[in-house]
């Protein structure tokens, strides 16, 4: 039998449907792969016993003719999603021992469709980071290495464990969440596909909150078809999330191969930063050419407020985070550090429980929301956010989708940027604008850097038009024919 | 637009985060760097622009105000660091 971990999600689905192998065999192959990949630190909690139980149950369902769209397919779940009875940490010390007695809507939807869960993946603490170095459980190592070197490379973040798990063939696919780029940027760094849906497409219920006006769940996969397949299961209206969109879920997989003939694709001139390597610029130009060759018309467009997106984000997101993270008080769940009185207990618990980046953002958020600074900072950023959304709306009167690089550079080595918060924030300079506007975006692995690391191209679409995003992404995937994968060096490391 | 050590101590207090004395100064530098960087937003002309409160083009739904999820005491009390007789326990707050 072929190596079952090398299949795409959709090929594995087809193989299960044709009884070429069982979910139990498929799941065991992934559990073995996970056991060999401890050095990558992609999982915080592995749940092999639960996964096997679910796989066996899936095989029974299939034999009875009751298989769902994802039945028996082993997935990894970012440790920001609550799954009933399994430790949920958000990669933070402050959630020590928290076993949610409920299931997030997105994971419940995946379970409804038969998916098997292999475990909870590592991430930046509370999804705050772009390198997976802020996790209380240690950094994730990118399965990719630079040519001829063994320097540990970051997988991107915050969904770094999910990205590494999918790239290293530890899971067929994974869930991620994206607040300012946390699906797309690690997908680009790890050579996989990452899709952030429109804000409201997937329910946020049961996902540990970071910045509620931005957070959105999405799939991380090894093909565009897989992203479409998984998004179909994850999406849908949920009365438990008041911002969940009450609209039908299209058959995303059905449109994937419709091509881009006749589509207009915008190329925004502002998506360049100082020092952006020429190879990124060249890949972007190549992507433009690929879409033209596939029959699309490319149009130069302008998104003039682009450069203000990142600073606006670093006011809005920390402000919301400071409010959302106020709930961690040592009373109802997680860590408690005893103090002399109630306030002292709160302060010690939070002082010890939050890592440096989370603390930094809570303090920034508290500052910009405090009396005397609210108008100058928070309100100003909210107004800039309106302008950024207007930029996109104007642009989408002219074009059907927008093509940009996902990140202005390839993945970097561990520790190279961790002492400079602003340098770290620049990872998200091309992903944050669409987050602020709530738009769908996908990152497609499209080439390699000169030192052998993956580079991604990003397609952005109109609100709730994931279909055009997927079609365009598929056209890039076909043209790029990105078949490279990381060498499995970690198997030799004990 | 820089924050000093005293300001960091004040916002840390508002945020209920204990920050050791020797970390206040480095944090003041870090936060000042970030706040100086976001200060570039002042270049943007936002005269007459409404602040965005929701990116979703929708009206918040209303529901009937009834209990939908009751009798979950044991679930609610599944995770606290300390509990007693069906209650969360906190340090004494009444002298």
mmCIF file of N, CA, C and O in Angstrom, chain A residues 17 26 47 54 126 138 143-144 180 249 253 257 261 278 335-336 350 370-371 406:
data_model
loop_
_atom_site.group_PDB
_atom_site.id
_atom_site.type_symbol
_atom_site.label_atom_id
_atom_site.label_comp_id
_atom_site.label_asym_id
_atom_site.label_seq_id
_atom_site.Cartn_x
_atom_site.Cartn_y
_atom_site.Cartn_z
ATOM 1 N N UNK A 17 -13.815 5.961 0.238
ATOM 2 C CA UNK A 17 -15.093 5.668 -0.438
ATOM 3 C C UNK A 17 -14.995 4.405 -1.276
ATOM 4 O O UNK A 17 -15.956 3.643 -1.392
ATOM 5 N N UNK A 26 -5.587 4.414 7.914
ATOM 6 C CA UNK A 26 -5.213 5.808 7.624
ATOM 7 C C UNK A 26 -4.799 6.529 8.903
ATOM 8 O O UNK A 26 -3.785 7.233 8.952
ATOM 9 N N UNK A 47 -3.856 12.943 20.788
ATOM 10 C CA UNK A 47 -4.917 12.084 21.320
ATOM 11 C C UNK A 47 -5.065 10.825 20.460
ATOM 12 O O UNK A 47 -6.116 10.589 19.870
ATOM 13 N N UNK A 54 -12.318 6.908 17.189
ATOM 14 C CA UNK A 54 -13.133 7.607 16.190
ATOM 15 C C UNK A 54 -12.992 6.950 14.817
ATOM 16 O O UNK A 54 -13.949 6.867 14.049
ATOM 17 N N UNK A 126 -2.146 32.445 22.718
ATOM 18 C CA UNK A 126 -3.374 33.188 22.405
ATOM 19 C C UNK A 126 -3.384 33.713 20.969
ATOM 20 O O UNK A 126 -4.002 34.726 20.671
ATOM 21 N N UNK A 138 6.834 25.817 24.021
ATOM 22 C CA UNK A 138 8.044 25.799 23.201
ATOM 23 C C UNK A 138 7.729 26.040 21.736
ATOM 24 O O UNK A 138 6.598 25.874 21.295
ATOM 25 N N UNK A 143 9.199 22.030 9.224
ATOM 26 C CA UNK A 143 9.782 20.842 8.585
ATOM 27 C C UNK A 143 10.747 21.204 7.449
ATOM 28 O O UNK A 143 11.597 20.382 7.081
ATOM 29 N N UNK A 144 10.618 22.421 6.919
ATOM 30 C CA UNK A 144 11.521 22.856 5.852
ATOM 31 C C UNK A 144 12.814 23.391 6.444
ATOM 32 O O UNK A 144 12.804 24.044 7.472
ATOM 33 N N UNK A 180 -4.852 38.240 11.905
ATOM 34 C CA UNK A 180 -4.169 39.221 11.058
ATOM 35 C C UNK A 180 -3.298 38.545 10.006
ATOM 36 O O UNK A 180 -2.499 39.198 9.331
ATOM 37 N N UNK A 249 -24.342 27.848 2.577
ATOM 38 C CA UNK A 249 -22.959 27.462 2.297
ATOM 39 C C UNK A 249 -22.915 26.847 0.900
ATOM 40 O O UNK A 249 -23.544 25.835 0.647
ATOM 41 N N UNK A 253 -16.367 22.861 -3.315
ATOM 42 C CA UNK A 253 -15.546 21.936 -4.097
ATOM 43 C C UNK A 253 -15.980 21.923 -5.565
ATOM 44 O O UNK A 253 -15.155 21.737 -6.471
ATOM 45 N N UNK A 257 -12.543 23.859 -10.037
ATOM 46 C CA UNK A 257 -11.923 23.711 -11.358
ATOM 47 C C UNK A 257 -12.583 24.548 -12.452
ATOM 48 O O UNK A 257 -12.398 24.275 -13.635
ATOM 49 N N UNK A 261 -10.875 32.088 -16.622
ATOM 50 C CA UNK A 261 -11.140 32.732 -17.917
ATOM 51 C C UNK A 261 -12.178 33.836 -17.742
ATOM 52 O O UNK A 261 -13.250 33.611 -17.190
ATOM 53 N N UNK A 278 14.047 40.427 -4.331
ATOM 54 C CA UNK A 278 13.625 40.418 -5.723
ATOM 55 C C UNK A 278 12.890 39.122 -6.067
ATOM 56 O O UNK A 278 11.999 39.098 -6.905
ATOM 57 N N UNK A 335 -4.779 28.553 35.650
ATOM 58 C CA UNK A 335 -3.778 28.807 36.681
ATOM 59 C C UNK A 335 -4.302 29.725 37.788
ATOM 60 O O UNK A 335 -5.088 30.635 37.518
ATOM 61 N N UNK A 336 -3.893 29.457 39.024
ATOM 62 C CA UNK A 336 -4.089 30.429 40.092
ATOM 63 C C UNK A 336 -2.812 30.533 40.903
ATOM 64 O O UNK A 336 -2.221 29.516 41.274
ATOM 65 N N UNK A 350 -2.086 36.590 36.715
ATOM 66 C CA UNK A 350 -1.928 37.116 35.358
ATOM 67 C C UNK A 350 -0.466 37.472 35.073
ATOM 68 O O UNK A 350 -0.001 37.347 33.935
ATOM 69 N N UNK A 370 -7.577 53.543 27.483
ATOM 70 C CA UNK A 370 -7.717 54.247 28.756
ATOM 71 C C UNK A 370 -8.091 55.709 28.535
ATOM 72 O O UNK A 370 -7.887 56.272 27.461
ATOM 73 N N UNK A 371 -8.670 56.288 29.570
ATOM 74 C CA UNK A 371 -9.163 57.663 29.502
ATOM 75 C C UNK A 371 -8.070 58.597 29.004
ATOM 76 O O UNK A 371 -6.931 58.527 29.445
ATOM 77 N N UNK A 406 2.059 36.649 -0.249
ATOM 78 C CA UNK A 406 1.466 36.452 1.079
ATOM 79 C C UNK A 406 2.309 37.138 2.150
ATOM 80 O O UNK A 406 1.777 37.782 3.062
#
